[in-house]
Coordinates of N, CA and C in Angstrom, one line a residue:
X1 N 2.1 108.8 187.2 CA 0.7 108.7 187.2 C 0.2 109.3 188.5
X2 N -0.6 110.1 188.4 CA -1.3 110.6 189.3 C -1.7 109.8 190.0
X3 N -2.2 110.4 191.8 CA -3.1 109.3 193.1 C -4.7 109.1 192.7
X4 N -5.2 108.2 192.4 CA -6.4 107.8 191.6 C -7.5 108.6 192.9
X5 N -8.4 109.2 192.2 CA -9.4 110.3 192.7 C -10.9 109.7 192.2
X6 N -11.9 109.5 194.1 CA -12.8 108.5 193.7 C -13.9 109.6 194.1
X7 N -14.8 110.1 193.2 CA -15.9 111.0 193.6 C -17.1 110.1 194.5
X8 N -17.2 110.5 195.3 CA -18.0 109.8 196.3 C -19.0 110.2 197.0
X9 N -19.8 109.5 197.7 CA -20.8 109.8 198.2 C -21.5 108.4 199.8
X10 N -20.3 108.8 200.8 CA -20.7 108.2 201.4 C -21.3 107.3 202.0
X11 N -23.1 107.7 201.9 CA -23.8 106.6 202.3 C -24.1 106.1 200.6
X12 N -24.0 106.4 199.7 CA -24.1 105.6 198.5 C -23.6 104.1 198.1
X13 N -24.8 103.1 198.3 CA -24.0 102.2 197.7 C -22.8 101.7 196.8
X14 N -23.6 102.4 195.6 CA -22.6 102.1 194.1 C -21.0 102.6 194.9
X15 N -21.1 103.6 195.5 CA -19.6 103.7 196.1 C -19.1 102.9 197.1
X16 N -20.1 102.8 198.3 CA -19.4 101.9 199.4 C -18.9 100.4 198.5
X17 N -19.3 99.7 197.1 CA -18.7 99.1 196.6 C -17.4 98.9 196.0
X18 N -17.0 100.1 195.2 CA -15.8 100.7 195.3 C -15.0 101.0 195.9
X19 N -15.2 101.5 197.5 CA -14.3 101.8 197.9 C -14.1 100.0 198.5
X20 N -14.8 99.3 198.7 CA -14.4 98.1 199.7 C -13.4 97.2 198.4
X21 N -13.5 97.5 197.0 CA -12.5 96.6 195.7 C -11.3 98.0 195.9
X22 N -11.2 99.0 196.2 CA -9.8 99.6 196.7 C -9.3 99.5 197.0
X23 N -9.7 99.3 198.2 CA -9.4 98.6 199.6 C -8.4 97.2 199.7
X24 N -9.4 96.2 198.9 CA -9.0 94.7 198.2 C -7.7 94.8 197.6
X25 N -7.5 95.8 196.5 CA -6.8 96.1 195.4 C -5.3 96.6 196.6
X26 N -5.1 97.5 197.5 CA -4.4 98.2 198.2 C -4.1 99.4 197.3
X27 N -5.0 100.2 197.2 CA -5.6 101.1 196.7 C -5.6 102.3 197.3
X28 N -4.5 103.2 197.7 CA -4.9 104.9 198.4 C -5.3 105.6 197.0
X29 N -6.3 106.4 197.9 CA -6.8 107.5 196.5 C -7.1 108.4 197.7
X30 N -7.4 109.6 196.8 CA -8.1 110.7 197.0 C -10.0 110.7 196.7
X31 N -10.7 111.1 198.1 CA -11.7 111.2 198.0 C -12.4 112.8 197.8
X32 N -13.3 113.0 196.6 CA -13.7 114.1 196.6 C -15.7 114.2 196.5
X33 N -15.7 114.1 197.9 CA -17.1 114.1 198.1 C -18.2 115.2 197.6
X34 N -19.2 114.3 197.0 CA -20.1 114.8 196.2 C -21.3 114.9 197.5
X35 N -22.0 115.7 197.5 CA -23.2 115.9 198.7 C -24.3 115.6 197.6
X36 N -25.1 114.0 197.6 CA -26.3 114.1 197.0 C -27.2 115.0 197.5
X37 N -27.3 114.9 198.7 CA -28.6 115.9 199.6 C -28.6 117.0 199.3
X38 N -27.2 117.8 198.7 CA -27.5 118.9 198.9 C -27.4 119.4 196.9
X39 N -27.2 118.2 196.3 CA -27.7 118.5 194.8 C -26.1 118.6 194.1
X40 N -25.0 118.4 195.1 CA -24.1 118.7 194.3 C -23.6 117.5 193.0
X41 N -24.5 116.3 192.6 CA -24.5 115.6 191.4 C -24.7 116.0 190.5
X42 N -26.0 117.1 190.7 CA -26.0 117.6 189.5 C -25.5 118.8 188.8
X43 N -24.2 119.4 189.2 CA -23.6 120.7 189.0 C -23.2 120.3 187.6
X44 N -22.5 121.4 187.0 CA -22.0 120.9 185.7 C -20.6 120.5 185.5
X45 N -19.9 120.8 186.4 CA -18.6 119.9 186.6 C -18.7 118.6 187.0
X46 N -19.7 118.3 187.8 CA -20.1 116.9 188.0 C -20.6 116.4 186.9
X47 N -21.5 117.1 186.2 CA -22.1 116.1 184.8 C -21.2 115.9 184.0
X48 N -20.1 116.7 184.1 CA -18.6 117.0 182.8 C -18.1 114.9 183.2
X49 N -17.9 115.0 184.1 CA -17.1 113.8 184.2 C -18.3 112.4 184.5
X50 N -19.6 113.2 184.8 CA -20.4 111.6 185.1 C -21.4 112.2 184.6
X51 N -22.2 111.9 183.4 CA -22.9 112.3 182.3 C -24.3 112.3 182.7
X52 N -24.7 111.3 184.4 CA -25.8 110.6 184.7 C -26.5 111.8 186.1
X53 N -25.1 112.0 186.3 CA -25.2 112.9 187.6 C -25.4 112.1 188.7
X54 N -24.5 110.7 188.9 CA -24.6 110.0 189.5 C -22.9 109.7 190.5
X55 N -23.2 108.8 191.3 CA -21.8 108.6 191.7 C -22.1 106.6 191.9
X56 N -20.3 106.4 192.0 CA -19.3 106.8 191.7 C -19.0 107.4 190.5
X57 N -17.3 108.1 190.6 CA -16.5 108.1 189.4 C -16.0 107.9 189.7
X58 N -14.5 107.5 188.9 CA -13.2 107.3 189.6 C -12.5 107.6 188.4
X59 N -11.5 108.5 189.1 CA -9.9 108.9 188.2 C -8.9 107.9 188.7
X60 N -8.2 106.9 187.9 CA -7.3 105.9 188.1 C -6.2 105.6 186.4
X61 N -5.1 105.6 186.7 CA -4.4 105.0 185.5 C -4.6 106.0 184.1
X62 N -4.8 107.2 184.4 CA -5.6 108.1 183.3 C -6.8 107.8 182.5
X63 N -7.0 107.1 183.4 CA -8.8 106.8 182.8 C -10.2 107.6 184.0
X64 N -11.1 107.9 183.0 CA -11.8 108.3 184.2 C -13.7 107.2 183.5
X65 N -13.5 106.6 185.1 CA -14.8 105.5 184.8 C -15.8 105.8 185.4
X66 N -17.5 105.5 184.7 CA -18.7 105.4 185.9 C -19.0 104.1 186.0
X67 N -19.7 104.5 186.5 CA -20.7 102.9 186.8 C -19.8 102.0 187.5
X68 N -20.7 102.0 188.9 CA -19.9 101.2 190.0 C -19.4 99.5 189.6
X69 N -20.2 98.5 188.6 CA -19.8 97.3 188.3 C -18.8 97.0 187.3
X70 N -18.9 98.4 186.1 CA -17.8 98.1 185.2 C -16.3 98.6 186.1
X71 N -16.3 99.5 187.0 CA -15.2 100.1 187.9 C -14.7 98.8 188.2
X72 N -15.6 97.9 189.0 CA -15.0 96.8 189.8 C -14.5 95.7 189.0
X73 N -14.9 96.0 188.1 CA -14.9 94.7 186.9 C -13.5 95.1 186.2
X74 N -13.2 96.3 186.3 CA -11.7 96.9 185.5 C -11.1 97.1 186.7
X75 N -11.0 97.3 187.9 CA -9.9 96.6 189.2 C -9.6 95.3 189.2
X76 N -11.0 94.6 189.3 CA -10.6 93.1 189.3 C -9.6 92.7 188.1
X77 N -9.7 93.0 187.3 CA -9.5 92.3 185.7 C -7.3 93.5 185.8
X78 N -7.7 94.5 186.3 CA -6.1 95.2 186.2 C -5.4 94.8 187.5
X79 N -5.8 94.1 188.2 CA -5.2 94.1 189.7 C -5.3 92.4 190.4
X80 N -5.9 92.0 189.1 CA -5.9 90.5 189.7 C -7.0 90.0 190.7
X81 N -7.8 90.5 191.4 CA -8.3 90.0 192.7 C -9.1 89.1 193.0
X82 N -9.6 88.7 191.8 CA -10.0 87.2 192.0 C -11.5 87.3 192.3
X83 N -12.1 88.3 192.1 CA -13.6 88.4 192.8 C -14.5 87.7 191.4
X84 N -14.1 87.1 190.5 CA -14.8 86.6 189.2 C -13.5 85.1 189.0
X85 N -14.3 84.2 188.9 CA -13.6 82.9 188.6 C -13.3 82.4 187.5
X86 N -12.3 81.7 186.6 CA -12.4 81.9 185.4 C -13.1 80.8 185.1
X87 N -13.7 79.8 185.7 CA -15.0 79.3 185.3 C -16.3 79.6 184.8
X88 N -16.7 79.5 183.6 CA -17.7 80.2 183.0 C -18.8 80.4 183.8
X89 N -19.3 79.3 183.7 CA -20.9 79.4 184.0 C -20.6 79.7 185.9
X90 N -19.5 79.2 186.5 CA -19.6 79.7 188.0 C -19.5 81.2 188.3
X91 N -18.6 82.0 187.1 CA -18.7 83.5 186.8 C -19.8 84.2 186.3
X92 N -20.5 83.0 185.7 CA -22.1 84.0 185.4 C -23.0 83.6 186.6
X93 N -23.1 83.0 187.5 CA -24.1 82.9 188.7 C -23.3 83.6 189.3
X94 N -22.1 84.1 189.8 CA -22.0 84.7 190.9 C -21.9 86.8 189.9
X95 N -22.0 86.6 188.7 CA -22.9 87.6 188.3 C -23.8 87.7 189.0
X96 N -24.7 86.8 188.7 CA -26.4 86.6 188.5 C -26.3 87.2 190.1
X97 N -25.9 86.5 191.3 CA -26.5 87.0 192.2 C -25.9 88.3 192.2
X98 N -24.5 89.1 192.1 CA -24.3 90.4 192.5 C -25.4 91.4 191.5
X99 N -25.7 90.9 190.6 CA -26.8 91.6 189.8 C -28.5 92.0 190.2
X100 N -29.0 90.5 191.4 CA -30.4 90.7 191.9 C -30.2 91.6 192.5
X101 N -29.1 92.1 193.4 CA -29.0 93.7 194.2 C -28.7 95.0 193.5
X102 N -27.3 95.1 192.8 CA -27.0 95.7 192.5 C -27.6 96.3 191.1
X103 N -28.5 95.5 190.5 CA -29.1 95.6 189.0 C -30.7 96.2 189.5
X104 N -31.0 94.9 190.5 CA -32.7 95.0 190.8 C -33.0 95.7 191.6
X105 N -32.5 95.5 192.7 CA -32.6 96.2 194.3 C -32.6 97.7 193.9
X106 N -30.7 97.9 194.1 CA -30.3 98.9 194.3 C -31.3 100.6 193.4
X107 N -31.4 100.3 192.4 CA -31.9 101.2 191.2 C -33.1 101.8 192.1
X108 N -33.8 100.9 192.4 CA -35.5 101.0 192.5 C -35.2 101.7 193.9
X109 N -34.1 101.9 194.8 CA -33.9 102.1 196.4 C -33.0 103.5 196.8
X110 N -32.5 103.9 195.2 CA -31.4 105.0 195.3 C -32.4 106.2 195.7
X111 N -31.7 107.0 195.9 CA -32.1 108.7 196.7 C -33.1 109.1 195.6
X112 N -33.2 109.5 194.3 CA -33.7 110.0 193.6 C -35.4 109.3 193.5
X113 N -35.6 108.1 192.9 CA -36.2 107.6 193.2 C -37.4 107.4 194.4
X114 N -36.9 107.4 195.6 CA -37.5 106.9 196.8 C -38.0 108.1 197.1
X115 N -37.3 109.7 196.5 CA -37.9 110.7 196.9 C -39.2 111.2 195.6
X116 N -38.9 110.5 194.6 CA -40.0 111.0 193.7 C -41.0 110.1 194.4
X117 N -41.4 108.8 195.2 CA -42.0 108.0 195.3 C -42.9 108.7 196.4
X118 N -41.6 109.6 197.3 CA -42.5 110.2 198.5 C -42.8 111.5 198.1
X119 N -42.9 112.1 197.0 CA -43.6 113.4 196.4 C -44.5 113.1 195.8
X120 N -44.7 111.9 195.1 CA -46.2 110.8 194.5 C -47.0 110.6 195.4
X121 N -46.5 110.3 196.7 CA -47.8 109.7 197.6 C -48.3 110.8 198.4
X122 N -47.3 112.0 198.9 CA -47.5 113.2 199.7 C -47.1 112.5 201.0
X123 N -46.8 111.4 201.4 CA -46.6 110.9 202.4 C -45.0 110.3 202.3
X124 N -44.3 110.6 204.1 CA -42.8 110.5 204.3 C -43.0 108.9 204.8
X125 N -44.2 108.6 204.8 CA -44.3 106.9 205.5 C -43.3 106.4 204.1
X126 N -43.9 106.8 203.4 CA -43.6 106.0 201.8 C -42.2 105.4 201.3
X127 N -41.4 106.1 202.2 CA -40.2 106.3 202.2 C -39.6 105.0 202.5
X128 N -40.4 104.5 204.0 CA -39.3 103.4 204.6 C -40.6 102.3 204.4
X129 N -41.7 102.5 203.8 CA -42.2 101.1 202.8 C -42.0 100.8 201.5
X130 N -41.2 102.0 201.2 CA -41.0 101.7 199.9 C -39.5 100.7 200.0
X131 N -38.6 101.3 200.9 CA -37.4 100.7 200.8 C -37.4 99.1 201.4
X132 N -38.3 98.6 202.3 CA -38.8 97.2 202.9 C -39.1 96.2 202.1
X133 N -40.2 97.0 200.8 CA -40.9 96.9 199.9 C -40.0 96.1 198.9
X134 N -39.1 96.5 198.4 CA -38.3 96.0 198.0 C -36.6 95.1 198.3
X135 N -36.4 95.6 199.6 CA -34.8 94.9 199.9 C -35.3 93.6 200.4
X136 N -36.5 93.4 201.4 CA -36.3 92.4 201.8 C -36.6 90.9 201.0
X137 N -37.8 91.0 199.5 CA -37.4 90.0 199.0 C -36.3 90.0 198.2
X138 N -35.8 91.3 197.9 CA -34.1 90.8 197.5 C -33.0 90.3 198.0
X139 N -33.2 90.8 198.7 CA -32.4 89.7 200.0 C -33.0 88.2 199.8
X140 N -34.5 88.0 200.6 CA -34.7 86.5 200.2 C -34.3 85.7 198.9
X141 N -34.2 86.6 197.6 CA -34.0 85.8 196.5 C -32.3 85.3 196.9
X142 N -31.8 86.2 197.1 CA -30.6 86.2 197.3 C -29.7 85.2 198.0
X143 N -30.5 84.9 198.9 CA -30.5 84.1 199.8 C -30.2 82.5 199.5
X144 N -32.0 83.0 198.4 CA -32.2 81.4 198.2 C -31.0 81.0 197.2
X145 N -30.5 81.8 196.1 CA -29.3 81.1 195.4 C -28.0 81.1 195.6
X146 N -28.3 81.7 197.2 CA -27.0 80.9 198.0 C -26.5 79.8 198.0
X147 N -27.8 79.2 197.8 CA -27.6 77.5 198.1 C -27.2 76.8 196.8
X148 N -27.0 77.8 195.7 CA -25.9 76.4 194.5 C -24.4 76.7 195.4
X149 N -23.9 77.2 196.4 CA -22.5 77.2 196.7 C -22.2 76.7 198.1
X150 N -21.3 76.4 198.1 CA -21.4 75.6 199.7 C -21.2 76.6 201.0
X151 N -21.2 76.1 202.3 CA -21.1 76.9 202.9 C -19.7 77.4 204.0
X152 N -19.4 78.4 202.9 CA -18.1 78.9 203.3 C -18.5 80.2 203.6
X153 N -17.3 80.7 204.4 CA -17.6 81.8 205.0 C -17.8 82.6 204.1
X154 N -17.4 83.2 203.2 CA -18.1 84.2 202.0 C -19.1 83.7 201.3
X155 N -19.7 84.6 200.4 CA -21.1 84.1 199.6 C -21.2 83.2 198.7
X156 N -19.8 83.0 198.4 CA -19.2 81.9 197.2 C -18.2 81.3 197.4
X157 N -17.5 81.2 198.4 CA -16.3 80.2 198.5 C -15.4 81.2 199.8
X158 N -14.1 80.5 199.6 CA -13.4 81.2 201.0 C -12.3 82.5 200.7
X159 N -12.8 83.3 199.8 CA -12.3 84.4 199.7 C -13.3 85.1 199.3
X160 N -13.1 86.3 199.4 CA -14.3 87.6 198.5 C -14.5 87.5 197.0
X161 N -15.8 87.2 196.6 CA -16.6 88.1 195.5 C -17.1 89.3 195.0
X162 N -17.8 89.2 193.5 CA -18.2 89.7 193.5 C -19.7 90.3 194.2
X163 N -20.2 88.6 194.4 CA -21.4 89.0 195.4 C -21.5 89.8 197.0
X164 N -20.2 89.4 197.3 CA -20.2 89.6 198.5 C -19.7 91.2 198.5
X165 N -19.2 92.0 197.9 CA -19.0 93.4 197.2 C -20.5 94.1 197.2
X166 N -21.2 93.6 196.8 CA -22.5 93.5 196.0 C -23.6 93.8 197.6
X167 N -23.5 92.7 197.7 CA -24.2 92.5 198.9 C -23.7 93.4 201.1
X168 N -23.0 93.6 200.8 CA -22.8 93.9 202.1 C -23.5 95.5 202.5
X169 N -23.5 96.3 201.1 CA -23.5 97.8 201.3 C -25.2 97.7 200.8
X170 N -25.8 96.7 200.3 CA -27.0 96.2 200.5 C -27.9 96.1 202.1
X171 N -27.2 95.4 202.7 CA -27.2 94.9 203.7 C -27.2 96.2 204.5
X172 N -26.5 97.4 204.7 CA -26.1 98.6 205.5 C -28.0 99.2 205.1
X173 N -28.2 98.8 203.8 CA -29.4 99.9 203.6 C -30.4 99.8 204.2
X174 N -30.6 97.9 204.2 CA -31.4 97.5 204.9 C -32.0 97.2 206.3
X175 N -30.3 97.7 207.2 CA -30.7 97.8 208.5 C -30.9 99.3 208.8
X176 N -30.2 100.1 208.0 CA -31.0 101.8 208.0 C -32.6 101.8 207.1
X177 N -33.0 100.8 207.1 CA -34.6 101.4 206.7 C -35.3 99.9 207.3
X178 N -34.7 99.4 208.0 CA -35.7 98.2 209.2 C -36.2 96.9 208.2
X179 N -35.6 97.1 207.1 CA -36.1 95.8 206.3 C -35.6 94.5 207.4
X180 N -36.6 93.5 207.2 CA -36.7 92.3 207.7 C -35.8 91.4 206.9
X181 N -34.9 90.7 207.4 CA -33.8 89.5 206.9 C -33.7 88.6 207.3
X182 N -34.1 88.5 209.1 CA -34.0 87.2 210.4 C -34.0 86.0 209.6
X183 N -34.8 86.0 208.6 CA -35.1 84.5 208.1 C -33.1 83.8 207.1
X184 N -32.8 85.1 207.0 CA -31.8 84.6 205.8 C -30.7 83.9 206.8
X185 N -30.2 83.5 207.4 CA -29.2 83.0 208.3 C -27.8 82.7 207.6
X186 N -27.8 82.4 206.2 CA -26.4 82.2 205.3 C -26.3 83.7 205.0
X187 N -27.0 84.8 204.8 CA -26.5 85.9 204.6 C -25.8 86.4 205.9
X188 N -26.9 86.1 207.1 CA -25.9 86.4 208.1 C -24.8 86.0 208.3
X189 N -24.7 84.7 208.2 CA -23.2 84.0 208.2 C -22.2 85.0 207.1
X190 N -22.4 85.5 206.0 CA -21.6 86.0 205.3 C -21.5 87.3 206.1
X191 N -22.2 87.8 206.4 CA -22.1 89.1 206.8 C -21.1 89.6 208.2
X192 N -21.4 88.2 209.1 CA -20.1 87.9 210.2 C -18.7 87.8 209.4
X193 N -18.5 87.4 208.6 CA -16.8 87.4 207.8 C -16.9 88.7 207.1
X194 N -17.8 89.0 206.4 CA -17.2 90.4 205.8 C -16.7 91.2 206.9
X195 N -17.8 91.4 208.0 CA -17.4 92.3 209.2 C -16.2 92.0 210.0
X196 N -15.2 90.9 209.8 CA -14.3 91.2 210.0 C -12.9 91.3 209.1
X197 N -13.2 91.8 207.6 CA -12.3 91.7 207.0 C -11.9 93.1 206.6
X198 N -10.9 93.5 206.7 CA -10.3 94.9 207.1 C -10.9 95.9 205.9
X199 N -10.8 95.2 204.9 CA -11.2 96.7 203.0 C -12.7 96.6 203.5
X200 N -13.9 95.5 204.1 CA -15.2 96.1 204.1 C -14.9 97.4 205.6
X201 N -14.1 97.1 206.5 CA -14.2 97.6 207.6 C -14.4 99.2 207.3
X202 N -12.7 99.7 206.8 CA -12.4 100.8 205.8 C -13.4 101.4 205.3
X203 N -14.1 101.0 204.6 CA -14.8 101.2 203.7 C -16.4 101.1 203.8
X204 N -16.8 101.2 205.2 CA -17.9 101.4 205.8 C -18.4 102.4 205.7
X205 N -19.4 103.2 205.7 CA -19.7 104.3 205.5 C -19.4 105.2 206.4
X206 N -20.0 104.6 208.2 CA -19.3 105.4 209.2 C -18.0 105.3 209.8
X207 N -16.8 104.4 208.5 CA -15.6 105.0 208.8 C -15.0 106.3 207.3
X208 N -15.6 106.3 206.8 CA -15.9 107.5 205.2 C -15.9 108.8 206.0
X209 N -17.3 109.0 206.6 CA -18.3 109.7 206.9 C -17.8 111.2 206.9
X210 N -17.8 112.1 206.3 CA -17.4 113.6 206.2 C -17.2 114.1 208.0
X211 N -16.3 114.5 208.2 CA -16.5 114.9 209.3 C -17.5 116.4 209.6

């Protein structure tokens, strides 16, 4: 079986999520960096394998997958990692929260988007009110349904989720575009243990970063 091959895009969320469940998994791959800025998503080799012209992808096990949540959800589910509990309804809220970012947030904050938003207004202000505009009550929602879980150093208990997968490359966006969070103090608390746990370290964007 081939070295599993992760098309990427550095400061991309959907990927910094992936690579930090790699990482989890003990996962070497091969990275073959996609340049959103400079349009290489949408070539046609890139659409051959990701139909959206989006990133991630990943070649793994002879399968080739999009979409950053089903990726994690078929690591977790082939690799064991425990980021989903086999408790029902405790696996559908810690859905629910990896979903208010990754479902709600994230979409409305990606590159494409935020640039049609600042070609709509003719103004580059638009850019970093648009992104405030939206992370920071995501974040506060986020926050608030922290509190069905106790308070352990991760978002849900004392190992990694899937929220906390969810949430950290969240978190990177929001201190690159000055969104306000002071108030959330349990996100900070999680955000002190991810930052010391070696797959988010990895898998930071400025340890990625193209040279």
């Amino acid at each position: 079986m081939s070295k599993p091959k992760l098309y990427d895009y550095w400061r991309s969320s959907a990927s910094y999520r992936v690579r930090i469940v790699l990482n989890l998994a003990d996962i070497e791959w091969d990275t073959v960096s996609i340049n959103l800025l400079e349009g290489e998503q949408h070539t046609e080799a890139h659409r051959t394998r990701h139909p959206q012209g989006l990133v991630p992808a990943l070649e793994i096990d002879g399968h080739l997958f999009t979409q950053s949540l089903a990726i994690i959800e078929y690591l977790n589910d082939t690799r064991n990692l425990g980021l989903l509990p086999n408790d029902t309804a405790l696996r559908t809220k810690i859905r629910a929260l990896a979903q208010t970012l990754a479902v709600d947030v994230h979409p409305i904050c990606n590159l494409s988007v935020t640039k049609f938003a600042t070609v709509l207004s003719g103004s580059e202000d638009t850019r970093l009110l648009w992104m405030k505009h939206f992370i920071e009550p995501g974040l506060q929602s986020f926050e608030t349904m922290l509190a069905d879980f106790d308070q352990t150093p991760f978002a849900t208990g004392n190992s990694v989720s899937l929220a906390d997968v969810c949430l950290i490359p969240q978190i990177y966006n929001a201190l690159r575009w000055e969104a306000d969070f002071s108030g959330c103090i349990r996100i900070q608390k999680v955000m002190e243990a991810c930052e010391l746990h070696s797959s988010f370290i990895k898998a930071h964007p400025d340890a990625v970063k193209p040279k």
